[in-house]
Amino acid sequence: MSAKQEEIRIGFYVCHCGHNIGKTVNCPEVAKFVATLPHVVHSVDYKYMCSDPGQELIRLDIQQHKLNRVVVASCSPLLHEHTFRGACAAAGLNPYYFQMVNIREHDSWVHADNPVEATEKAKALAQAAVERVAQHKALEVKRVPIHQDVLIVGGGIAGIHAALTIANSFENTPDSGKPPRKVYLVEREPSIGGHMAKFDKTFPTLDCAACILTPKMSEVGAHENIELMTYSEVAKMDGYVGNYTVTVRHKPRYIIADLCTGCQDCISHCVVQPEKSPKLMAANEFNEGLDKRRPVYIPFPQATPQIVLIDPMVCLNFRKGVLTDKCKKSCVTACGEKKAIDFTQKETTEELKVGTIIVATGFKAFDSRRKPEYGYGVYPNVYTALEVERLVNASGPTGGHVVLRDGRTKPKTIGIIHCVGSRDERTHKWCSRVCCMYSLKLAHLLHEHTGAEMYNFYIDIRTPGKGYEEFYGKLLEEGVNFIRGRVGEVTDWAMTPEEEGKLVIRVEDTLAGMVRRIPVDMVVLATGLEPQADAQEVRRIFNMSCGTEGFFLERHPKLAPVNTFTDGIFIAGACQGPRDIPDTVAQAGAAAAEAMALISRGFVEQEPNTAFILDAECSGCKSCIPLCPYTAILFDEARKKAYINEALCKGCGTCVASCPSGSIVQNLFEDDQVFSEIHGVLAYD
Amino acid sequence: MKYSYFPGCSLKGLGRAYEESLLPVMAHLGVEVQELPDWNCCGATAYMSVDEGRASVLAARNLAIAQRMGLSVMAPCSACYLVLNKTQHNLAEYPAMRQTVDRALGAVNLTLKGEVPVRHPLDVLTNDIGLEAIRQKVTHPLRLMGEVTEKAADGTLVRRTGVRPLKVVPYYGCQIVRPYATFDDKNDPTTMDRLIEALGAEVVTDYRLKTKCCGGSLTGTVPDAGLRLVYILLKEALKHGADCIVTVCPLCQYNLDAFHAQIASRYEPVRIPTVYFSQLMGLAFGLPARELGLHRGVVPMPALAGPEAVAAAQPAVA
């Protein structure tokens, strides 16, 4: 109320925004009109208010004309409210004595065909803002400290790179008196590494994926500032930027991690032996089910951490996941004094406090069975690209020997079908970006391993990347056949004696203008990338948005590509959309930098447009409490009054509207202010 | 259970064996089937390509008669089944088509409101009657006298003459599941597979050509293309060791059965009988072969082992 006691002196500025506004709205006329309104002591038009001279104008006028309120009529407040509030603050005026009028998006752009009416509308909107700003109060921006620890969800190459980047920036000195700062890396699989760990070589350099990834994996495992939580999932997240509380669920490995040395004696002593009891073995997930693993296993040789786990669905000491304790437990005997095996282990949960979160949950490969015309799951020698990655890998199911599913025959001709589940009206419309390049890579590797005649069936070859087009050129020189056309079907019926016993790829060759039948021994489906099956669940946990295709949505496709709409939560890698390793790593670095920027600043500023409850008038009816989407309203049982946690309030105004006694007030949206604004626009004629 | 029955031209002409077997089989299962009075051409293939509007009027008239009777339409011929479905689809999608049809039907005091269920016999048999009811009617499981391989007491495999299941390739043709996959999967239909199994026969499950083109009218117009398609279908069926091909479509049956001489002279002999599923059902129900139109086929069905032969062979198998 103190603001009303001093004389109100409003300065008004109308911006031409070049021709954007000036061509439609008669800006000098608007300025002339506003000058006649009560309390307005200064009213001018200017070409670009957001420019340095424009802002300087505001600063000088505040001093010269002793302005204590400022209104700018220009573009959307989303764009420049921050700019002009800053100009006011620079001149010593509380920034909340500023009001902005949008006469560009709301006026000149939509009424370009009617300059006269547009000018009238600008005047009405200006009058509304002038009447509103007279009611404004000085508000203080609150600072909330940021918790220094970071959570990273997903231990693929994106999560690994982000974790290392941040962890390396933390200088934890024991005698500094401060608590050590930490990065929590949560991965749902038993080992970190993600899809990249399964790859053999990486394009276009053909360097070994494991050779460049595994050192980073071990660095994560050994880093003093990283707490690795594998075989774990985030179940819940509460809080707000700087102060998140995250519940992590640890799935039971039936191995006490701290006691396991990774000696793997339990594995070799398991009663389930591959030779004696092949039917009791389980499909090996890491090798895409191409071979089997034992019930007690370590996912792959370089797994990080080197801790074994027991699969209760196949372990003989369980029956379909339920402990029966009927096995002779030779693994326990083998483990001996270490006593690391614990069949009674249960799922546990843990609560973490972190300030920022990076979500890097990756992608899922398209399920080839959704394209039944390509015969995956019907013809044994139709493979997915990921299966072939394992086939050509020296630590894969065949030791790097490329043989067909019979385990013996080397393929003499191989066809790679591009765009399976990409650029397809019936499945996914998007381009998966990596398939062209990995198909070229697999063509090269398969040819190298088998000497087979190679065919690539493509719609377009897309090679935008450093050295990518050159790699394509190299493949062309290697004699790989490229046939342009989407494959119609893969079948086994023969039309000629040469086709007997082969898989026949039927395709329209759109360059030759004819339908062709290409008999091959092996078909590789270049499956596209799609969102993880539980992406929607993850989206809800972290309060993020998804695009229509289901990938996590960035705040701005160009200018905020790793930010989400929730402050303090960032995304990196293929969970945001299909991308290759270099782009993923770059994005992970960007997300890490964004998180570190918040951490090193140490606090976040909170918009003061929060709601508060007039204690004397609250009847304690609690009707506001369930309506708050941010659970910011609490109830004082002793006094039977509701109160609002300002740190959680996002200023949505729902509670204000719902309060039956009108006892909730929102800063910047007080009744006086809103009604004055409405009065202003309606009083204009 | 009662259905109106739309035979179309084929089941009264070239495909009469289909009608001859289907009607007794339905009667045997206690299903009442009433032929649509004063039915006309379904409007199929040729007419549909020339003038979709007028072809739809023809189809719609049959549907309107069925609606007046208050019955759903059972359409055994694949072409009829597709055209009736397509017409209903067109009427629902395109108001102009609806207008043309309404005007034409109005001229003969007929109306067609909403949709009339159009059912394929396979759909009726598996979803309304049910495989269990069918299995209970089987008195003559489809068996052949032939060579069987058995494991002797000492574990060695021995071959001898005995009773074995008839090995059948199910061939659906293109029209009953595409483009409208009304009662089965459009890429891999299995309704007939299950039906044949219920009759005691062995089904060739990996016959990938089950919905491929039979050549349609190309066997007559462009024999080079048409006969090659038929040849591949027959050759692949033999490659899978089948005793016969079973089909749901009069045109498929004709194409697969009628051109063996030409195919033998162009490619190689690929003789294998092609019959309707209803004929196999009749045999399994013990209906006389003569009354099932089996004598109309070009390549004759092999003689099946009767219940006596099956019974006689039982002890040896057990």
Short mmCIF file of C-alpha atoms in Angstrom, two decimals, chain B:
data_model
loop_
_atom_site.label_atom_id
_atom_site.label_comp_id
_atom_site.label_asym_id
_atom_site.label_seq_id
_atom_site.Cartn_x
_atom_site.Cartn_y
_atom_site.Cartn_z
CA MET B 1 -28.18 -70.06 -36.59
CA LYS B 2 -29.52 -68.72 -39.84
CA TYR B 3 -27.82 -66.90 -42.67
CA SER B 4 -28.82 -65.68 -46.06
CA TYR B 5 -26.66 -67.22 -48.72
CA PHE B 6 -25.33 -65.29 -51.68
CA PRO B 7 -23.93 -67.80 -54.18
CA GLY B 8 -22.88 -65.41 -56.93
CA CYS B 9 -22.28 -66.69 -60.45
CA SER B 10 -19.34 -68.96 -59.66
CA LEU B 11 -21.06 -71.25 -57.22
CA LYS B 12 -23.77 -71.92 -59.78
CA GLY B 13 -21.28 -72.45 -62.61
CA LEU B 14 -17.60 -73.26 -62.66
CA GLY B 15 -17.40 -73.47 -58.87
CA ARG B 16 -20.53 -75.50 -58.31
CA ALA B 17 -18.55 -78.12 -56.37
CA TYR B 18 -18.15 -75.43 -53.72
CA GLU B 19 -21.93 -75.06 -53.35
CA GLU B 20 -22.46 -78.79 -53.65
CA SER B 21 -20.20 -79.36 -50.66
CA LEU B 22 -20.85 -76.26 -48.58
CA LEU B 23 -24.63 -76.57 -48.33
CA PRO B 24 -24.67 -80.19 -47.06
CA VAL B 25 -21.86 -79.39 -44.62
CA MET B 26 -23.77 -76.43 -43.21
CA ALA B 27 -26.93 -78.55 -42.96
CA HIS B 28 -24.93 -81.28 -41.24
CA LEU B 29 -23.80 -78.71 -38.66
CA GLY B 30 -27.40 -77.59 -38.14
CA VAL B 31 -26.91 -74.21 -39.74
CA GLU B 32 -29.89 -72.88 -41.65
CA VAL B 33 -28.93 -71.29 -44.95
CA GLN B 34 -31.44 -69.51 -47.13
CA GLU B 35 -30.49 -68.50 -50.64
CA LEU B 36 -31.07 -64.81 -51.32
CA PRO B 37 -34.19 -64.58 -53.52
CA ASP B 38 -33.70 -62.96 -56.92
CA TRP B 39 -30.02 -62.19 -56.32
CA ASN B 40 -27.92 -60.63 -59.06
CA CYS B 41 -24.26 -60.31 -60.05
CA CYS B 42 -22.12 -59.07 -57.14
CA GLY B 43 -20.52 -56.46 -59.40
CA ALA B 44 -17.12 -58.09 -59.19
CA THR B 45 -13.75 -57.47 -60.72
CA ALA B 46 -14.39 -56.42 -64.26
CA TYR B 47 -17.41 -54.22 -63.62
CA MET B 48 -15.80 -52.70 -60.51
CA SER B 49 -12.84 -51.57 -62.63
CA VAL B 50 -15.02 -50.05 -65.33
CA ASP B 51 -17.64 -48.24 -63.26
CA GLU B 52 -17.38 -48.37 -59.51
CA GLY B 53 -20.68 -46.55 -58.99
CA ARG B 54 -22.79 -48.96 -61.02
CA ALA B 55 -20.95 -52.00 -59.71
CA SER B 56 -21.74 -50.79 -56.20
CA VAL B 57 -25.42 -50.50 -57.12
CA LEU B 58 -25.41 -54.17 -58.10
CA ALA B 59 -23.76 -55.21 -54.83
CA ALA B 60 -26.02 -52.93 -52.82
CA ARG B 61 -29.15 -54.50 -54.28
CA ASN B 62 -28.09 -57.90 -52.90
CA LEU B 63 -27.36 -56.33 -49.53
CA ALA B 64 -30.73 -54.57 -49.52
CA ILE B 65 -32.54 -57.87 -50.15
CA ALA B 66 -30.64 -59.46 -47.25
CA GLN B 67 -31.53 -56.52 -45.03
CA ARG B 68 -35.19 -56.92 -45.92
CA MET B 69 -34.91 -60.56 -44.83
CA GLY B 70 -33.25 -59.43 -41.60
CA LEU B 71 -30.29 -61.77 -42.10
CA SER B 72 -26.57 -61.41 -42.48
CA VAL B 73 -25.06 -62.44 -45.80
CA MET B 74 -22.85 -65.47 -46.14
CA ALA B 75 -20.73 -64.99 -49.26
CA PRO B 76 -18.50 -68.02 -50.01
CA CYS B 77 -16.90 -66.68 -53.20
CA SER B 78 -13.89 -64.48 -52.41
CA ALA B 79 -14.72 -61.97 -55.12
CA CYS B 80 -18.32 -61.60 -53.90
CA TYR B 81 -17.12 -61.33 -50.33
CA LEU B 82 -14.68 -58.56 -51.24
CA VAL B 83 -17.09 -56.61 -53.43
CA LEU B 84 -19.88 -56.67 -50.84
CA ASN B 85 -17.44 -55.46 -48.17
CA LYS B 86 -15.95 -52.86 -50.47
CA THR B 87 -19.40 -51.52 -51.34
CA GLN B 88 -20.32 -51.11 -47.69
CA HIS B 89 -17.01 -49.37 -47.13
CA ASN B 90 -17.63 -47.03 -50.08
CA LEU B 91 -21.15 -46.24 -48.93
CA ALA B 92 -19.91 -45.32 -45.47
CA GLU B 93 -16.96 -43.26 -46.76
CA TYR B 94 -18.34 -41.45 -49.79
CA PRO B 95 -21.69 -39.62 -49.56
CA ALA B 96 -21.81 -39.24 -53.35
CA MET B 97 -21.68 -43.02 -53.74
CA ARG B 98 -24.38 -43.39 -51.12
CA GLN B 99 -26.53 -40.97 -53.13
CA THR B 100 -26.08 -42.89 -56.40
CA VAL B 101 -26.90 -46.18 -54.70
CA ASP B 102 -29.92 -44.82 -52.80
CA ARG B 103 -31.37 -43.37 -55.99
CA ALA B 104 -30.94 -46.61 -57.92
CA LEU B 105 -32.35 -48.76 -55.12
CA GLY B 106 -35.28 -46.33 -54.70
CA ALA B 107 -36.29 -46.94 -58.31
CA VAL B 108 -37.03 -50.57 -57.45
CA ASN B 109 -38.48 -49.82 -54.00
CA LEU B 110 -35.48 -51.07 -52.05
CA THR B 111 -33.60 -49.35 -49.23
CA LEU B 112 -30.25 -50.02 -47.61
CA LYS B 113 -29.67 -48.50 -44.19
CA GLY B 114 -26.44 -48.81 -42.24
CA GLU B 115 -24.46 -52.00 -42.61
CA VAL B 116 -25.43 -55.58 -43.36
CA PRO B 117 -23.00 -58.06 -41.85
CA VAL B 118 -21.17 -59.84 -44.68
CA ARG B 119 -19.69 -63.13 -43.50
CA HIS B 120 -17.32 -65.58 -45.05
CA PRO B 121 -18.10 -69.27 -44.37
CA LEU B 122 -14.67 -69.63 -42.72
CA ASP B 123 -15.61 -66.82 -40.36
CA VAL B 124 -19.00 -68.41 -39.64
CA LEU B 125 -17.46 -71.86 -39.10
CA THR B 126 -14.70 -70.81 -36.72
CA ASN B 127 -16.35 -67.91 -34.88
CA ASP B 128 -20.08 -68.76 -34.80
CA ILE B 129 -20.11 -72.55 -34.89
CA GLY B 130 -16.70 -73.10 -33.33
CA LEU B 131 -13.99 -75.64 -34.00
CA GLU B 132 -15.05 -77.81 -31.07
CA ALA B 133 -18.53 -78.38 -32.55
CA ILE B 134 -16.90 -79.20 -35.87
CA ARG B 135 -14.43 -81.59 -34.28
CA GLN B 136 -17.32 -83.47 -32.68
CA LYS B 137 -18.89 -84.08 -36.09
CA VAL B 138 -15.73 -85.63 -37.53
CA THR B 139 -16.30 -89.32 -38.06
CA HIS B 140 -13.73 -89.86 -40.79
CA PRO B 141 -10.54 -88.03 -39.77
CA LEU B 142 -8.60 -87.15 -42.89
CA ARG B 143 -6.10 -89.99 -43.17
CA LEU B 144 -4.29 -91.68 -46.03
CA MET B 145 -2.76 -95.06 -46.50
CA GLY B 146 0.88 -94.35 -47.11
CA GLU B 147 4.41 -94.67 -45.88
CA VAL B 148 4.88 -93.93 -42.21
CA THR B 149 8.10 -93.65 -40.26
CA GLU B 150 8.14 -95.03 -36.74
CA LYS B 151 10.56 -95.52 -33.96
CA ALA B 152 11.01 -99.23 -33.29
CA ALA B 153 11.56 -100.64 -29.80
CA ASP B 154 15.32 -100.52 -30.28
CA GLY B 155 15.19 -96.83 -31.22
CA THR B 156 15.86 -97.27 -34.95
CA LEU B 157 13.56 -95.65 -37.47
CA VAL B 158 11.54 -98.02 -39.62
CA ARG B 159 9.36 -97.26 -42.58
CA ARG B 160 6.25 -99.22 -43.31
CA THR B 161 2.88 -98.86 -44.94
CA GLY B 162 0.33 -97.46 -42.56
CA VAL B 163 -2.20 -94.72 -41.95
CA ARG B 164 -1.01 -91.16 -41.83
CA PRO B 165 -2.76 -87.78 -41.76
CA LEU B 166 -3.55 -86.14 -45.07
CA LYS B 167 -1.00 -83.37 -45.63
CA VAL B 168 -2.71 -80.19 -46.72
CA VAL B 169 -1.48 -76.84 -47.99
CA PRO B 170 -3.96 -74.12 -46.95
CA TYR B 171 -4.22 -71.56 -49.72
CA TYR B 172 -6.31 -68.45 -48.99
CA GLY B 173 -5.79 -66.37 -52.11
CA CYS B 174 -5.70 -62.63 -52.02
CA GLN B 175 -9.24 -61.39 -51.57
CA ILE B 176 -10.62 -62.62 -48.29
CA VAL B 177 -8.05 -60.89 -46.07
CA ARG B 178 -7.01 -57.96 -48.21
CA PRO B 179 -7.58 -55.12 -48.04
CA TYR B 180 -10.17 -55.77 -45.33
CA ALA B 181 -8.72 -58.09 -42.71
CA THR B 182 -12.17 -58.67 -41.21
CA PHE B 183 -11.66 -61.96 -39.40
CA ASP B 184 -8.03 -62.95 -39.88
CA ASP B 185 -4.52 -61.58 -40.19
CA LYS B 186 -3.83 -59.93 -43.53
CA ASN B 187 -0.29 -61.30 -43.87
CA ASP B 188 -0.60 -64.67 -42.24
CA PRO B 189 -4.22 -65.90 -42.04
CA THR B 190 -4.65 -69.09 -40.01
CA THR B 191 -8.43 -69.68 -39.78
CA MET B 192 -8.36 -72.44 -42.38
CA ASP B 193 -5.21 -73.96 -40.87
CA ARG B 194 -7.06 -74.49 -37.62
CA LEU B 195 -10.15 -75.76 -39.37
CA ILE B 196 -8.22 -78.36 -41.35
CA GLU B 197 -6.41 -79.46 -38.24
CA ALA B 198 -9.76 -80.02 -36.56
CA LEU B 199 -10.59 -82.41 -39.41
CA GLY B 200 -7.63 -84.60 -38.53
CA ALA B 201 -5.34 -83.53 -41.35
CA GLU B 202 -1.80 -82.24 -41.12
CA VAL B 203 -1.33 -78.61 -42.14
CA VAL B 204 1.71 -77.31 -43.98
CA THR B 205 2.31 -74.25 -41.80
CA ASP B 206 5.26 -72.77 -43.66
CA TYR B 207 3.65 -72.36 -47.06
CA ARG B 208 4.55 -68.70 -47.54
CA LEU B 209 2.45 -68.29 -50.64
CA LYS B 210 -0.84 -68.73 -48.85
CA THR B 211 -2.10 -65.27 -49.82
CA LYS B 212 -0.19 -64.86 -53.08
CA CYS B 213 -1.89 -64.27 -56.44
CA CYS B 214 -3.35 -67.32 -58.23
CA GLY B 215 -3.07 -65.52 -61.55
CA GLY B 216 -6.67 -64.33 -61.50
CA SER B 217 -7.93 -63.84 -65.03
CA LEU B 218 -4.34 -63.61 -66.35
CA THR B 219 -4.37 -67.36 -66.95
CA GLY B 220 -6.76 -66.58 -69.79
CA THR B 221 -5.56 -63.15 -70.92
CA VAL B 222 -1.78 -63.22 -70.38
CA PRO B 223 -0.94 -66.90 -69.96
CA ASP B 224 2.80 -66.18 -69.71
CA ALA B 225 2.28 -64.32 -66.48
CA GLY B 226 -0.76 -66.18 -65.18
CA LEU B 227 0.52 -69.71 -65.67
CA ARG B 228 3.87 -68.88 -64.15
CA LEU B 229 2.13 -67.77 -60.96
CA VAL B 230 0.07 -70.97 -60.87
CA TYR B 231 3.15 -73.07 -61.55
CA ILE B 232 4.98 -71.55 -58.57
CA LEU B 233 2.04 -72.15 -56.24
CA LEU B 234 1.76 -75.81 -57.28
CA LYS B 235 5.49 -76.47 -57.33
CA GLU B 236 6.00 -75.03 -53.83
CA ALA B 237 3.05 -77.07 -52.51
CA LEU B 238 4.66 -80.26 -53.85
CA LYS B 239 8.02 -79.18 -52.44
CA HIS B 240 6.39 -79.12 -49.00
CA GLY B 241 5.22 -82.71 -49.51
CA ALA B 242 1.53 -81.90 -49.61
CA ASP B 243 -1.14 -84.33 -50.75
CA CYS B 244 -3.53 -81.60 -51.77
CA ILE B 245 -4.12 -77.86 -51.77
CA VAL B 246 -7.24 -76.55 -50.09
CA THR B 247 -8.79 -73.24 -51.11
CA VAL B 248 -11.70 -70.92 -50.35
CA CYS B 249 -12.09 -69.31 -53.76
CA PRO B 250 -13.69 -70.61 -56.98
CA LEU B 251 -11.24 -68.74 -59.19
CA CYS B 252 -8.22 -70.01 -57.25
CA GLN B 253 -9.55 -73.55 -57.42
CA TYR B 254 -10.06 -73.25 -61.16
CA ASN B 255 -6.64 -71.75 -61.84
CA LEU B 256 -4.81 -74.27 -59.72
CA ASP B 257 -6.71 -77.26 -61.06
CA ALA B 258 -7.41 -76.58 -64.72
CA PHE B 259 -4.05 -75.80 -66.33
CA HIS B 260 -1.93 -78.81 -65.51
CA ALA B 261 -1.44 -79.78 -69.16
CA GLN B 262 -0.22 -76.33 -70.20
CA ILE B 263 2.01 -76.03 -67.13
CA ALA B 264 3.52 -79.45 -67.75
CA SER B 265 4.41 -78.47 -71.32
CA ARG B 266 5.79 -75.05 -70.35
CA TYR B 267 7.60 -76.00 -67.13
CA GLU B 268 7.25 -79.44 -65.60
CA PRO B 269 4.39 -81.60 -64.38
CA VAL B 270 3.24 -80.43 -60.94
CA ARG B 271 0.11 -82.49 -60.44
CA ILE B 272 -1.60 -82.03 -57.11
CA PRO B 273 -5.34 -81.88 -56.42
CA THR B 274 -6.92 -78.57 -55.35
CA VAL B 275 -10.18 -78.81 -53.41
CA TYR B 276 -12.47 -76.59 -51.37
CA PHE B 277 -12.26 -76.66 -47.57
CA SER B 278 -15.96 -77.57 -47.58
CA GLN B 279 -15.19 -80.70 -49.56
CA LEU B 280 -12.65 -81.80 -46.96
CA MET B 281 -15.19 -81.07 -44.23
CA GLY B 282 -17.78 -83.21 -46.02
CA LEU B 283 -15.28 -86.08 -46.27
CA ALA B 284 -14.40 -85.80 -42.61
CA PHE B 285 -18.10 -85.80 -41.70
CA GLY B 286 -18.52 -89.01 -43.69
CA LEU B 287 -20.73 -87.49 -46.38
CA PRO B 288 -20.61 -89.38 -49.73
CA ALA B 289 -17.80 -88.10 -51.99
CA ARG B 290 -20.07 -88.13 -55.02
CA GLU B 291 -22.39 -85.61 -53.32
CA LEU B 292 -19.53 -83.28 -52.46
CA GLY B 293 -18.69 -82.48 -56.08
CA LEU B 294 -15.32 -84.16 -55.77
CA HIS B 295 -15.75 -85.79 -59.18
CA ARG B 296 -15.59 -82.35 -60.82
CA GLY B 297 -11.90 -81.81 -60.12
CA VAL B 298 -9.31 -82.31 -62.86
CA VAL B 299 -6.68 -83.84 -60.61
CA PRO B 300 -8.54 -86.36 -58.44
CA MET B 301 -8.24 -86.45 -54.66
CA PRO B 302 -6.41 -89.57 -53.47
CA ALA B 303 -8.65 -92.11 -51.80
CA LEU B 304 -8.74 -91.57 -48.06
CA ALA B 305 -8.45 -94.29 -45.52
CA GLY B 306 -11.89 -95.09 -44.13
CA PRO B 307 -12.60 -95.53 -40.42
CA GLU B 308 -12.12 -99.29 -40.82
CA ALA B 309 -8.62 -98.85 -42.23
CA VAL B 310 -7.82 -96.33 -39.52
CA ALA B 311 -9.12 -98.72 -36.87
CA ALA B 312 -7.22 -101.60 -38.37
CA ALA B 313 -4.01 -99.61 -38.37
CA GLN B 314 -4.45 -98.37 -34.81
CA PRO B 315 -2.84 -101.31 -32.96
CA ALA B 316 0.26 -101.12 -35.10
CA VAL B 317 0.66 -97.41 -34.44
CA ALA B 318 0.04 -97.84 -30.72
#
